PDB file of C-alpha atoms in Angstrom:
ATOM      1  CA  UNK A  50     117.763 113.419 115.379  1.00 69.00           C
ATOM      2  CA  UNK A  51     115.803 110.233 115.171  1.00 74.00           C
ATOM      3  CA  UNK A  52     112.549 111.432 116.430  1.00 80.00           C
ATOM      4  CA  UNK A  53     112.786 114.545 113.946  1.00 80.00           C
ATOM      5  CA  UNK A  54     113.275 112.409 111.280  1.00 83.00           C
ATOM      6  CA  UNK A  55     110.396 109.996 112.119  1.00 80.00           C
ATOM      7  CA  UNK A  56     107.967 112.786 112.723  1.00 79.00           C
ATOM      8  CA  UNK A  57     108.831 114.211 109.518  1.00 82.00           C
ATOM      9  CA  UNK A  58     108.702 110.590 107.767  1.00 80.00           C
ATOM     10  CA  UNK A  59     104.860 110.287 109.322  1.00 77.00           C
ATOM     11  CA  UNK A  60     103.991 113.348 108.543  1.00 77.00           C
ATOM     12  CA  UNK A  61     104.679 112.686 104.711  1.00 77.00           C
ATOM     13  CA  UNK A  62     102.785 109.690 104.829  1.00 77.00           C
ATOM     14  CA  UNK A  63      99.871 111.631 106.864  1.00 74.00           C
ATOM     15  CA  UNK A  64      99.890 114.079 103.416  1.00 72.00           C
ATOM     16  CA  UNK A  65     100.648 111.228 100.519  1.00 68.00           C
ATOM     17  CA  UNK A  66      97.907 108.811 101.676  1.00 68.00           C
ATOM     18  CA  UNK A  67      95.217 110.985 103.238  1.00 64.00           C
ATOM     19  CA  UNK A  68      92.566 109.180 100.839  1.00 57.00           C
ATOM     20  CA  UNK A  69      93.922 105.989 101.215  1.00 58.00           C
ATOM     21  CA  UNK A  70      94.434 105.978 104.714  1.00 61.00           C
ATOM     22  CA  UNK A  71      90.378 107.810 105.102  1.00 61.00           C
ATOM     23  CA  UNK A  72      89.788 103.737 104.335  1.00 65.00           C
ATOM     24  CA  UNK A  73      92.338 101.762 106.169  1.00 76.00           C
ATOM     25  CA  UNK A  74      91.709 102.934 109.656  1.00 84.00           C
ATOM     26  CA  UNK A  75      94.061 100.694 111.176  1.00 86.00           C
ATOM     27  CA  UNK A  76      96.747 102.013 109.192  1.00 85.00           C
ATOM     28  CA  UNK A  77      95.856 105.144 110.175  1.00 86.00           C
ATOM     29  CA  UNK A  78      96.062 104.317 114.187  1.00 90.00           C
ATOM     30  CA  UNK A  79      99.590 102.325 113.475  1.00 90.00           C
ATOM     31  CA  UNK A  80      99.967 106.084 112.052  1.00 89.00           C
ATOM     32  CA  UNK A  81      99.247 108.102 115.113  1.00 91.00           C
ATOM     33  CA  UNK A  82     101.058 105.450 117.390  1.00 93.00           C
ATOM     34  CA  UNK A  83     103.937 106.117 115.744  1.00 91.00           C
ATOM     35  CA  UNK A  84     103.752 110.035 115.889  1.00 90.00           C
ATOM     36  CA  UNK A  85     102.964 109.706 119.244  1.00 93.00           C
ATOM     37  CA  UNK A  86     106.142 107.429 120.332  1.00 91.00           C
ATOM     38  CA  UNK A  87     107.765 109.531 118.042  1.00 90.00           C
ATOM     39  CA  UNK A  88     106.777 113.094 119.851  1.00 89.00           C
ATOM     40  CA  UNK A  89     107.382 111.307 123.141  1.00 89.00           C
ATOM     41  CA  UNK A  90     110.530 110.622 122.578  1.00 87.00           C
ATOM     42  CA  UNK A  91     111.870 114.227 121.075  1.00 81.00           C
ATOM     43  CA  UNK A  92     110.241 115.562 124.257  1.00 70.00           C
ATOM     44  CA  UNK A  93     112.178 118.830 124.612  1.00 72.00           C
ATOM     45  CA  UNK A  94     108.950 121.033 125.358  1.00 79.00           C
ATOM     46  CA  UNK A  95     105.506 120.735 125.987  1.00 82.00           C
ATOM     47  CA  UNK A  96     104.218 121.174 122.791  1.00 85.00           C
ATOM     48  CA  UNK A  97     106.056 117.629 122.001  1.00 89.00           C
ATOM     49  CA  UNK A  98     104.186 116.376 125.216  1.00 91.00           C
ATOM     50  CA  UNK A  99     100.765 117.896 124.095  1.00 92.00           C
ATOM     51  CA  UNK A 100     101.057 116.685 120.350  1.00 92.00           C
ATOM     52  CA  UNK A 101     102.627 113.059 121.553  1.00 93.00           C
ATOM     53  CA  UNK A 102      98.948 112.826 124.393  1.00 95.00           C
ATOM     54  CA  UNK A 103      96.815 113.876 121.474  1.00 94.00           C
ATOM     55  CA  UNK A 104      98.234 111.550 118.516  1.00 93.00           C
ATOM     56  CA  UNK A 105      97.867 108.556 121.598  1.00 96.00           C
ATOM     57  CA  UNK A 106      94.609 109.744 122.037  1.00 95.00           C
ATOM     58  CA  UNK A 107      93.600 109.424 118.043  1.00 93.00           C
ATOM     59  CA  UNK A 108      95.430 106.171 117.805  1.00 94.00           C
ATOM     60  CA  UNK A 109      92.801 105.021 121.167  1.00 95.00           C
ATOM     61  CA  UNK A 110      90.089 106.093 119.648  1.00 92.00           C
ATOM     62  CA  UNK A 111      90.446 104.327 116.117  1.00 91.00           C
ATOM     63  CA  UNK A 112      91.621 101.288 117.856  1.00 91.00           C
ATOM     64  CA  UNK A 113      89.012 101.019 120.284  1.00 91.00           C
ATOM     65  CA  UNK A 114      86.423 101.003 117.130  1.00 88.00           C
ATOM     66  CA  UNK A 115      88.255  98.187 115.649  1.00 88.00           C
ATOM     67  CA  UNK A 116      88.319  95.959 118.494  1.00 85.00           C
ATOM     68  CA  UNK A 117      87.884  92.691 119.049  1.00 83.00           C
ATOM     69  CA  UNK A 118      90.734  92.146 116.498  1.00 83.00           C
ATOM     70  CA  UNK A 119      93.054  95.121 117.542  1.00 85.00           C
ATOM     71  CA  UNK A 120      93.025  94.322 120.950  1.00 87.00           C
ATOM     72  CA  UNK A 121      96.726  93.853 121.322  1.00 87.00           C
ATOM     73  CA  UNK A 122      97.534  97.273 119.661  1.00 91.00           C
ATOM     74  CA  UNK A 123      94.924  99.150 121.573  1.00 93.00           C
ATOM     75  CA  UNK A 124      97.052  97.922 123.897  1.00 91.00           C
ATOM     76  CA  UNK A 125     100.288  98.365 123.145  1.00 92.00           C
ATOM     77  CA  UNK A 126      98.875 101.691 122.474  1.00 95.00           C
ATOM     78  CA  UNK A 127      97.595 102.125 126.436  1.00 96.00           C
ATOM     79  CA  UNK A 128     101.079 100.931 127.466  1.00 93.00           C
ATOM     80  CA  UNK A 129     102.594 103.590 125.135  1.00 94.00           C
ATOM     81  CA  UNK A 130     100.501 106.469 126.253  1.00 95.00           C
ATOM     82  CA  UNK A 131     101.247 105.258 130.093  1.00 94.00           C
ATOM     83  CA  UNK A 132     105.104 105.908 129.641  1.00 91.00           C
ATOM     84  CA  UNK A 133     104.359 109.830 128.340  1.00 93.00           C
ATOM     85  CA  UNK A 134     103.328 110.813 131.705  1.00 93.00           C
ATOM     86  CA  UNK A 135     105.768 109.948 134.017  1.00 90.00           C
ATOM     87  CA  UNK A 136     108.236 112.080 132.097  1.00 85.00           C
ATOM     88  CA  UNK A 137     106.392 114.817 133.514  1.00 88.00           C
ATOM     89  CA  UNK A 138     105.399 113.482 136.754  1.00 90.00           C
ATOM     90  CA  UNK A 139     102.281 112.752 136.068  1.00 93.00           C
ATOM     91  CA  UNK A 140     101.716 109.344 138.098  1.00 94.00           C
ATOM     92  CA  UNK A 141      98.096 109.655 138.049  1.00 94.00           C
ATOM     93  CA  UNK A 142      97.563 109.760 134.305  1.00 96.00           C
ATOM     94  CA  UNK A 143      99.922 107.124 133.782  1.00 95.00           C
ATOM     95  CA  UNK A 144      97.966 104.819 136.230  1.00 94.00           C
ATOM     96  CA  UNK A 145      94.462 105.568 134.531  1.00 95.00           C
ATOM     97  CA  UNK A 146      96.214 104.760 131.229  1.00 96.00           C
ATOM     98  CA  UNK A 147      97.927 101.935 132.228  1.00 94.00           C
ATOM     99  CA  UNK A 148      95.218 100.277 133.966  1.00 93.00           C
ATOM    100  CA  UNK A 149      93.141 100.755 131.030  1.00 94.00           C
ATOM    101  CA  UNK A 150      96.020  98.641 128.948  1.00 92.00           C
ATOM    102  CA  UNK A 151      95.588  96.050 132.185  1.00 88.00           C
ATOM    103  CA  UNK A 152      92.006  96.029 130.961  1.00 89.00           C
ATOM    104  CA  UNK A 153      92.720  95.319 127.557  1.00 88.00           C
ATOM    105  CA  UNK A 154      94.554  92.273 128.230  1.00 83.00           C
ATOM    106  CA  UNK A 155      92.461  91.418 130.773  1.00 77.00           C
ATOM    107  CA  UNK A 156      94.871  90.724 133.635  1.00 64.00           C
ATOM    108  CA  UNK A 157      92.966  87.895 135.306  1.00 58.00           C
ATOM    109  CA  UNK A 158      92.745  85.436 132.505  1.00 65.00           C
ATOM    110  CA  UNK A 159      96.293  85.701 130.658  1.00 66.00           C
ATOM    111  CA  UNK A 160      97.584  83.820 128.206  1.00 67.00           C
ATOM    112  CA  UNK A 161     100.590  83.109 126.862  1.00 69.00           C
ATOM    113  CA  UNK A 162     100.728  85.331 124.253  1.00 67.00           C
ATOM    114  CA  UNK A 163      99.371  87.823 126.428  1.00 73.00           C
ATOM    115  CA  UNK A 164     101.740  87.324 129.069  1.00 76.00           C
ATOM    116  CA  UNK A 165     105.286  89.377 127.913  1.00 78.00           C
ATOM    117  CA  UNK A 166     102.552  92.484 127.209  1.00 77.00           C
ATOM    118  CA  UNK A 167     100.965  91.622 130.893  1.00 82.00           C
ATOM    119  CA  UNK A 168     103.954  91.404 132.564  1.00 85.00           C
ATOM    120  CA  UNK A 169     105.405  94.811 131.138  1.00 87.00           C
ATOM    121  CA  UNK A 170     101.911  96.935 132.135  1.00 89.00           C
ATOM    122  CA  UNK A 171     102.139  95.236 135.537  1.00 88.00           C
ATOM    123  CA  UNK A 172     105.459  96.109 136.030  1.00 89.00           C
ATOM    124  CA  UNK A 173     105.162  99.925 135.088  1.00 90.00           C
ATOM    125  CA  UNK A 174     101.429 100.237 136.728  1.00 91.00           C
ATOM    126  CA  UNK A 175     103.492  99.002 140.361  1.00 91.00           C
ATOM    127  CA  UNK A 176     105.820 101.097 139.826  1.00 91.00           C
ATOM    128  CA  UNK A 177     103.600 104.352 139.158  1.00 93.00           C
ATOM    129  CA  UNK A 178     101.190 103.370 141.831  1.00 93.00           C
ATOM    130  CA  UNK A 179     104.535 102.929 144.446  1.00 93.00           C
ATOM    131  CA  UNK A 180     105.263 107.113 143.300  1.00 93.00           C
ATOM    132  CA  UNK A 181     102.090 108.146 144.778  1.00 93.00           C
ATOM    133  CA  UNK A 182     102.197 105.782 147.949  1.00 92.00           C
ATOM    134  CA  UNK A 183      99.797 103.043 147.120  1.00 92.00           C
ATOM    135  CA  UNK A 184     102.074 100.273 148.242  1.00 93.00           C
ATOM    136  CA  UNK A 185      99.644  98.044 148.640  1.00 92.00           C
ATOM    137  CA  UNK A 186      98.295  97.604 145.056  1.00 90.00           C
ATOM    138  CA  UNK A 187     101.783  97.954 143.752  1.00 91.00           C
ATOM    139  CA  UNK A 188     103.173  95.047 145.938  1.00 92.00           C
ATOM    140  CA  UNK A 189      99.954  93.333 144.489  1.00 88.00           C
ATOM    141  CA  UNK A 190     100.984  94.137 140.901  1.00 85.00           C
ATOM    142  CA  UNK A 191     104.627  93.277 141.269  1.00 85.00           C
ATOM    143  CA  UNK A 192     103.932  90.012 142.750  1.00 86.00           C
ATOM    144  CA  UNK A 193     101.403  88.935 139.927  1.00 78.00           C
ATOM    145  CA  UNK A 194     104.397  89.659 137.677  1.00 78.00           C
ATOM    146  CA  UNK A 195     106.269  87.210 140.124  1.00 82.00           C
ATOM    147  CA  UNK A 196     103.621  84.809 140.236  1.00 77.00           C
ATOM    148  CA  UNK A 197     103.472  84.784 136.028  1.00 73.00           C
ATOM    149  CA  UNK A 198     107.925  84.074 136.008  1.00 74.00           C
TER     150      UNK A 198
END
């Protein structure tokens, strides 16, 4: 399948430029992202799950160190993670994630090229907050993505 052959594909690369990559951190976290999306979306066991929450959690933590100027990865990577945990019903993770990707691009001052990436956490942070009843901050998140169209 696709996600085989992408894991499989990063992996290589993991092997090939270990030195090189020991220097170019960001390539490194565009790395892990990509194992992680890739993991997440193979998904057929929990191991996949596991692997796909701690390659996210790599790509945060090299990301994080790199901001201000990976701010939009970091997250793109928050938005990422988020979408792992509903597969397993796991609205509360997603939230924490995803409102750490709100964070990110802080919500209250967007900007246009901020806004597509704002939208998109708003809309999947309303929708995991309306799985575990919060109506209330969900109707407020839907209709800030109202507010922005």
């Amino acid at each position: 399948s696709y996600f085989d052959t992408s894991i499989m594909h990063c992996n290589r690369l993991l092997e090939d430029n270990r030195a090189f990559l020991a220097n170019d951190s960001a390539r490194t976290a565009e790395l892990y992202h990509r194992m992680a999306v890739s993991y997440r979306g193979r998904s057929t066991s929990i191991a996949d799950f596991d692997s796909s929450n701690n390659y996210f959690a790599k790509a945060v933590l090299i990301r994080t160190q790199l901001l201000p100027t990976a701010e939009l990865d970091l997250a793109n990577t928050y938005l990422q993670w988020g979408d792992l945990f509903p597969r397993k019903s796991k609205w509360k993770e997603a939230i924490t994630v995803l409102e750490k990707s709100e964070k990110v691009l802080n919500f209250n001052q967007i900007t246009q090229a901020r806004q597509i990436w704002t939208i998109d956490v708003a809309l999947r942070l309303g929708s995991a907050l309306s799985q575990i009843g919060e109506f209330q901050h969900a109707r407020e998140r839907i209709s800030a993505v109202i507010a922005f169209l």
